[in-house]
PDB file of C-alpha atoms in Angstrom:
ATOM      1  CA  GLN A  24       0.017   0.024  -0.121  1.00  0.00           C
ATOM      2  CA  LEU A  25       1.487   3.177  -1.088  1.00  0.00           C
ATOM      3  CA  PRO A  26       0.802   6.279   1.218  1.00  0.00           C
ATOM      4  CA  ASP A  27      -0.891   9.236   0.051  1.00  0.00           C
ATOM      5  CA  TYR A  28       1.241  11.595  -1.926  1.00  0.00           C
ATOM      6  CA  LYS A  29      -1.603  14.257  -2.854  1.00  0.00           C
ATOM      7  CA  GLY A  30      -0.347  17.668  -1.992  1.00  0.00           C
ATOM      8  CA  ARG A  31       3.220  16.651  -1.180  1.00  0.00           C
ATOM      9  CA  ASP A  32       6.604  17.075  -2.989  1.00  0.00           C
ATOM     10  CA  VAL A  33       7.882  13.384  -3.406  1.00  0.00           C
ATOM     11  CA  SER A  34      10.675  12.356  -5.467  1.00  0.00           C
ATOM     12  CA  VAL A  35      10.695   9.350  -7.541  1.00  0.00           C
ATOM     13  CA  PRO A  36      13.114   7.382  -5.827  1.00  0.00           C
ATOM     14  CA  GLU A  37      11.207   7.945  -2.629  1.00  0.00           C
ATOM     15  CA  ILE A  38       8.243   6.275  -4.420  1.00  0.00           C
ATOM     16  CA  VAL A  39       9.991   3.567  -5.732  1.00  0.00           C
ATOM     17  CA  SER A  40      11.457   2.824  -2.718  1.00  0.00           C
ATOM     18  CA  HIS A  41       7.896   2.363  -0.930  1.00  0.00           C
ATOM     19  CA  ILE A  42       7.107   0.253  -4.144  1.00  0.00           C
ATOM     20  CA  PHE A  43       9.982  -2.190  -4.088  1.00  0.00           C
ATOM     21  CA  PRO A  44      11.361  -2.121  -0.344  1.00  0.00           C
ATOM     22  CA  ASN A  45      15.090  -3.100   0.463  1.00  0.00           C
ATOM     23  CA  LEU A  46      15.596  -2.348  -3.242  1.00  0.00           C
ATOM     24  CA  HIS A  47      19.632  -2.320  -4.082  1.00  0.00           C
ATOM     25  CA  TYR A  48      20.723  -0.385  -7.067  1.00  0.00           C
ATOM     26  CA  ILE A  49      23.626  -1.765  -9.350  1.00  0.00           C
ATOM     27  CA  TRP A  50      24.847   0.825 -11.907  1.00  0.00           C
ATOM     28  CA  ILE A  51      26.779  -0.225 -14.840  1.00  0.00           C
ATOM     29  CA  THR A  52      28.597   2.330 -16.854  1.00  0.00           C
ATOM     30  CA  ARG A  53      31.940   2.754 -19.028  1.00  0.00           C
ATOM     31  CA  ARG A  54      34.585   4.944 -18.689  1.00  0.00           C
ATOM     32  CA  ASN A  55      34.865   5.275 -22.426  1.00  0.00           C
ATOM     33  CA  LYS A  56      31.701   6.816 -23.945  1.00  0.00           C
ATOM     34  CA  VAL A  57      33.370   6.542 -27.304  1.00  0.00           C
ATOM     35  CA  ARG A  58      33.896   2.999 -27.747  1.00  0.00           C
ATOM     36  CA  GLN A  59      30.342   2.528 -26.104  1.00  0.00           C
ATOM     37  CA  ALA A  60      28.774   4.671 -28.900  1.00  0.00           C
ATOM     38  CA  ILE A  61      30.981   3.028 -31.690  1.00  0.00           C
ATOM     39  CA  SER A  62      29.539  -0.511 -30.071  1.00  0.00           C
ATOM     40  CA  ARG A  63      26.112   1.059 -30.240  1.00  0.00           C
ATOM     41  CA  TRP A  64      26.443   2.257 -33.693  1.00  0.00           C
ATOM     42  CA  LYS A  65      27.565  -0.915 -35.087  1.00  0.00           C
ATOM     43  CA  ALA A  66      24.970  -3.139 -33.409  1.00  0.00           C
ATOM     44  CA  ILE A  67      22.192  -0.702 -34.425  1.00  0.00           C
ATOM     45  CA  GLN A  68      23.517  -1.062 -38.161  1.00  0.00           C
ATOM     46  CA  THR A  69      23.991  -5.168 -37.905  1.00  0.00           C
ATOM     47  CA  GLY A  70      21.351  -5.868 -35.843  1.00  0.00           C
ATOM     48  CA  ILE A  71      23.848  -8.007 -33.888  1.00  0.00           C
ATOM     49  CA  TRP A  72      24.147  -6.845 -30.225  1.00  0.00           C
ATOM     50  CA  ALA A  73      25.854 -10.095 -28.910  1.00  0.00           C
ATOM     51  CA  TRP A  74      27.165 -13.460 -29.744  1.00  0.00           C
ATOM     52  CA  THR A  75      28.267 -16.325 -27.951  1.00  0.00           C
ATOM     53  CA  GLU A  76      29.512 -18.516 -31.229  1.00  0.00           C
ATOM     54  CA  ASP A  77      32.988 -19.227 -32.013  1.00  0.00           C
ATOM     55  CA  GLY A  78      34.080 -17.061 -35.099  1.00  0.00           C
ATOM     56  CA  LEU A  79      32.558 -13.714 -36.172  1.00  0.00           C
ATOM     57  CA  PRO A  80      28.835 -13.655 -36.883  1.00  0.00           C
ATOM     58  CA  ILE A  81      27.985 -13.255 -40.676  1.00  0.00           C
ATOM     59  CA  LEU A  82      26.952  -9.657 -41.444  1.00  0.00           C
ATOM     60  CA  GLU A  83      24.268  -9.033 -44.407  1.00  0.00           C
ATOM     61  CA  ALA A  84      26.207  -5.530 -44.900  1.00  0.00           C
ATOM     62  CA  GLU A  85      29.166  -4.171 -43.566  1.00  0.00           C
ATOM     63  CA  PRO A  86      28.414  -1.255 -40.934  1.00  0.00           C
ATOM     64  CA  GLU A  87      29.619   2.179 -42.341  1.00  0.00           C
ATOM     65  CA  PHE A  88      31.272   4.906 -40.141  1.00  0.00           C
ATOM     66  CA  ASN A  89      29.202   7.706 -39.335  1.00  0.00           C
ATOM     67  CA  PHE A  90      30.723  10.691 -37.425  1.00  0.00           C
ATOM     68  CA  GLU A  91      27.451  12.420 -36.726  1.00  0.00           C
ATOM     69  CA  ALA A  92      25.528   9.248 -35.574  1.00  0.00           C
ATOM     70  CA  ILE A  93      28.474   8.580 -33.296  1.00  0.00           C
ATOM     71  CA  GLY A  94      28.709  11.658 -31.646  1.00  0.00           C
ATOM     72  CA  HIS A  95      24.805  11.450 -31.104  1.00  0.00           C
ATOM     73  CA  LEU A  96      25.161   8.432 -29.569  1.00  0.00           C
ATOM     74  CA  VAL A  97      28.105   9.692 -27.070  1.00  0.00           C
ATOM     75  CA  GLN A  98      25.806  12.556 -26.117  1.00  0.00           C
ATOM     76  CA  GLU A  99      22.845  10.682 -25.668  1.00  0.00           C
ATOM     77  CA  ILE A 100      24.965   8.083 -23.248  1.00  0.00           C
ATOM     78  CA  ILE A 101      26.319  10.980 -21.535  1.00  0.00           C
ATOM     79  CA  MET A 102      22.789  12.745 -21.150  1.00  0.00           C
ATOM     80  CA  ARG A 103      21.559   9.326 -19.768  1.00  0.00           C
ATOM     81  CA  GLU A 104      23.823   8.853 -17.399  1.00  0.00           C
ATOM     82  CA  ALA A 105      23.596  12.473 -16.102  1.00  0.00           C
ATOM     83  CA  SER A 106      19.914  11.434 -15.595  1.00  0.00           C
ATOM     84  CA  TRP A 107      20.974   8.651 -13.571  1.00  0.00           C
ATOM     85  CA  GLN A 108      23.269  10.471 -11.469  1.00  0.00           C
ATOM     86  CA  GLU A 109      20.444  13.255 -10.889  1.00  0.00           C
ATOM     87  CA  TYR A 110      18.272  10.269  -9.702  1.00  0.00           C
ATOM     88  CA  PHE A 111      20.651   8.692  -7.038  1.00  0.00           C
ATOM     89  CA  SER A 112      21.642  12.178  -5.820  1.00  0.00           C
ATOM     90  CA  GLU A 113      17.916  13.031  -5.386  1.00  0.00           C
ATOM     91  CA  GLY A 114      17.301   9.834  -3.557  1.00  0.00           C
ATOM     92  CA  GLY A 115      20.388   9.690  -1.531  1.00  0.00           C
ATOM     93  CA  ILE A 116      21.156   6.528  -3.272  1.00  0.00           C
ATOM     94  CA  SER A 117      24.861   4.933  -3.380  1.00  0.00           C
ATOM     95  CA  PRO A 118      24.487   2.252  -6.018  1.00  0.00           C
ATOM     96  CA  PHE A 119      26.920  -0.217  -6.110  1.00  0.00           C
ATOM     97  CA  LEU A 120      29.077   0.703  -9.268  1.00  0.00           C
ATOM     98  CA  VAL A 121      30.185  -1.620 -12.116  1.00  0.00           C
ATOM     99  CA  VAL A 122      32.705   0.079 -14.414  1.00  0.00           C
ATOM    100  CA  TYR A 123      32.671  -2.192 -17.946  1.00  0.00           C
ATOM    101  CA  GLU A 124      36.530  -1.794 -18.245  1.00  0.00           C
ATOM    102  CA  ASP A 125      37.322  -2.693 -14.626  1.00  0.00           C
ATOM    103  CA  PHE A 126      34.432  -5.695 -14.642  1.00  0.00           C
ATOM    104  CA  ALA A 127      35.570  -7.221 -18.197  1.00  0.00           C
ATOM    105  CA  PRO A 128      38.903  -8.648 -17.023  1.00  0.00           C
ATOM    106  CA  VAL A 129      37.746  -9.791 -13.319  1.00  0.00           C
ATOM    107  CA  TYR A 130      34.096 -10.533 -13.604  1.00  0.00           C
ATOM    108  CA  GLU A 131      34.084 -13.243 -11.246  1.00  0.00           C
ATOM    109  CA  ALA A 132      35.927 -10.966  -8.446  1.00  0.00           C
ATOM    110  CA  VAL A 133      33.192  -7.935  -9.404  1.00  0.00           C
ATOM    111  CA  ALA A 134      30.134 -10.678  -9.260  1.00  0.00           C
ATOM    112  CA  LEU A 135      31.412 -11.971  -5.568  1.00  0.00           C
ATOM    113  CA  ARG A 136      31.391  -8.276  -4.652  1.00  0.00           C
ATOM    114  CA  ILE A 137      28.022  -7.786  -6.146  1.00  0.00           C
ATOM    115  CA  LEU A 138      26.620 -10.918  -4.243  1.00  0.00           C
ATOM    116  CA  ASP A 139      28.136  -9.285  -1.003  1.00  0.00           C
ATOM    117  CA  TYR A 140      26.623  -5.692  -1.511  1.00  0.00           C
ATOM    118  CA  LEU A 141      23.097  -7.790  -2.199  1.00  0.00           C
ATOM    119  CA  GLY A 142      23.506  -9.663   1.023  1.00  0.00           C
ATOM    120  CA  ILE A 143      23.804 -13.106  -0.859  1.00  0.00           C
ATOM    121  CA  SER A 144      25.855 -15.607   0.802  1.00  0.00           C
ATOM    122  CA  VAL A 145      28.320 -17.554  -1.727  1.00  0.00           C
ATOM    123  CA  PRO A 146      28.553 -21.200  -1.257  1.00  0.00           C
ATOM    124  CA  PRO A 147      31.948 -22.440  -0.492  1.00  0.00           C
ATOM    125  CA  ASN A 148      32.245 -24.489  -3.466  1.00  0.00           C
ATOM    126  CA  LEU A 149      31.064 -21.903  -6.311  1.00  0.00           C
ATOM    127  CA  ILE A 150      32.501 -22.336  -9.547  1.00  0.00           C
ATOM    128  CA  PHE A 151      32.216 -19.729 -12.283  1.00  0.00           C
ATOM    129  CA  GLY A 152      31.256 -21.205 -15.939  1.00  0.00           C
ATOM    130  CA  GLU A 153      33.046 -20.547 -19.040  1.00  0.00           C
ATOM    131  CA  ARG A 154      32.504 -17.066 -20.525  1.00  0.00           C
ATOM    132  CA  LYS A 155      29.971 -17.500 -23.209  1.00  0.00           C
ATOM    133  CA  MET A 156      29.899 -13.824 -24.518  1.00  0.00           C
ATOM    134  CA  LYS A 157      32.398 -13.043 -27.101  1.00  0.00           C
ATOM    135  CA  LYS A 158      34.207  -9.883 -27.534  1.00  0.00           C
ATOM    136  CA  GLN A 159      32.559  -7.188 -30.056  1.00  0.00           C
ATOM    137  CA  ALA A 160      35.083  -4.905 -30.372  1.00  0.00           C
ATOM    138  CA  ASP A 161      37.364  -5.558 -33.437  1.00  0.00           C
ATOM    139  CA  GLU A 162      40.097  -3.834 -35.800  1.00  0.00           C
ATOM    140  CA  LEU A 163      36.831  -1.824 -37.376  1.00  0.00           C
ATOM    141  CA  SER A 164      36.066  -0.468 -33.821  1.00  0.00           C
ATOM    142  CA  GLU A 165      39.559   0.732 -33.276  1.00  0.00           C
ATOM    143  CA  GLU A 166      39.682   2.521 -36.662  1.00  0.00           C
ATOM    144  CA  TRP A 167      36.520   4.040 -36.274  1.00  0.00           C
ATOM    145  CA  VAL A 168      37.970   5.333 -32.623  1.00  0.00           C
ATOM    146  CA  MET A 169      40.717   6.752 -34.248  1.00  0.00           C
ATOM    147  CA  GLN A 170      38.820   8.000 -37.151  1.00  0.00           C
ATOM    148  CA  TYR A 171      36.251   9.578 -34.437  1.00  0.00           C
ATOM    149  CA  ARG A 172      38.927  10.978 -32.654  1.00  0.00           C
ATOM    150  CA  ASP A 173      40.707  12.730 -35.722  1.00  0.00           C
ATOM    151  CA  MET A 174      37.364  14.381 -36.646  1.00  0.00           C
ATOM    152  CA  LYS A 175      36.665  15.804 -33.355  1.00  0.00           C
ATOM    153  CA  GLN A 176      40.116  17.040 -32.892  1.00  0.00           C
ATOM    154  CA  THR A 177      39.763  19.102 -36.242  1.00  0.00           C
ATOM    155  CA  ASP A 178      36.089  20.117 -35.549  1.00  0.00           C
ATOM    156  CA  TRP A 179      36.436  21.409 -32.306  1.00  0.00           C
ATOM    157  CA  PRO A 180      38.217  24.190 -30.043  1.00  0.00           C
ATOM    158  CA  GLN A 181      40.908  22.551 -27.762  1.00  0.00           C
ATOM    159  CA  GLU A 182      38.895  23.183 -24.364  1.00  0.00           C
ATOM    160  CA  GLN A 183      35.955  20.969 -25.856  1.00  0.00           C
ATOM    161  CA  TRP A 184      38.454  18.763 -27.012  1.00  0.00           C
ATOM    162  CA  GLU A 185      39.828  18.201 -23.632  1.00  0.00           C
ATOM    163  CA  PHE A 186      36.506  17.417 -22.293  1.00  0.00           C
ATOM    164  CA  VAL A 187      35.705  14.448 -24.896  1.00  0.00           C
ATOM    165  CA  ALA A 188      39.182  13.434 -24.643  1.00  0.00           C
ATOM    166  CA  SER A 189      38.698  12.686 -20.853  1.00  0.00           C
ATOM    167  CA  THR A 190      36.247  10.022 -21.778  1.00  0.00           C
ATOM    168  CA  PHE A 191      38.470   7.596 -23.522  1.00  0.00           C
TER     169      PHE A 191
END
């Protein structure tokens, strides 16, 4: 049963906490927003968001670099993360932060810390299975990162470039 919120200035996090008592937040983010945007742009074009098979998936068409689309996605990612930061601040919430670049090489250790954060006891004989997901970044991704960086440097004044470079 939700309290009567009529006429009260109530935050969304406060309402959510009433609907989901003992709610825990896990915030997954990436340091490198450009690489994240490139990954998303490739997935949008190919329809391949993840794969578990050995070898590369068969593409119907090769994805094409698009400076404006990637830049738009970078800004969208930054804006969405800012919205989450505002939500957490408004609710006085300290989420468990998982940074992709730190998580990927040691996912077992991070998974154990997440279980601890959630208050879930770990059986002493826990064995992690083999990783199924395949890395999506490839040589084309690296080429696009460099191409985007080069175009961004020539497109923006130095002080704006320094802000974007900090996301790499």
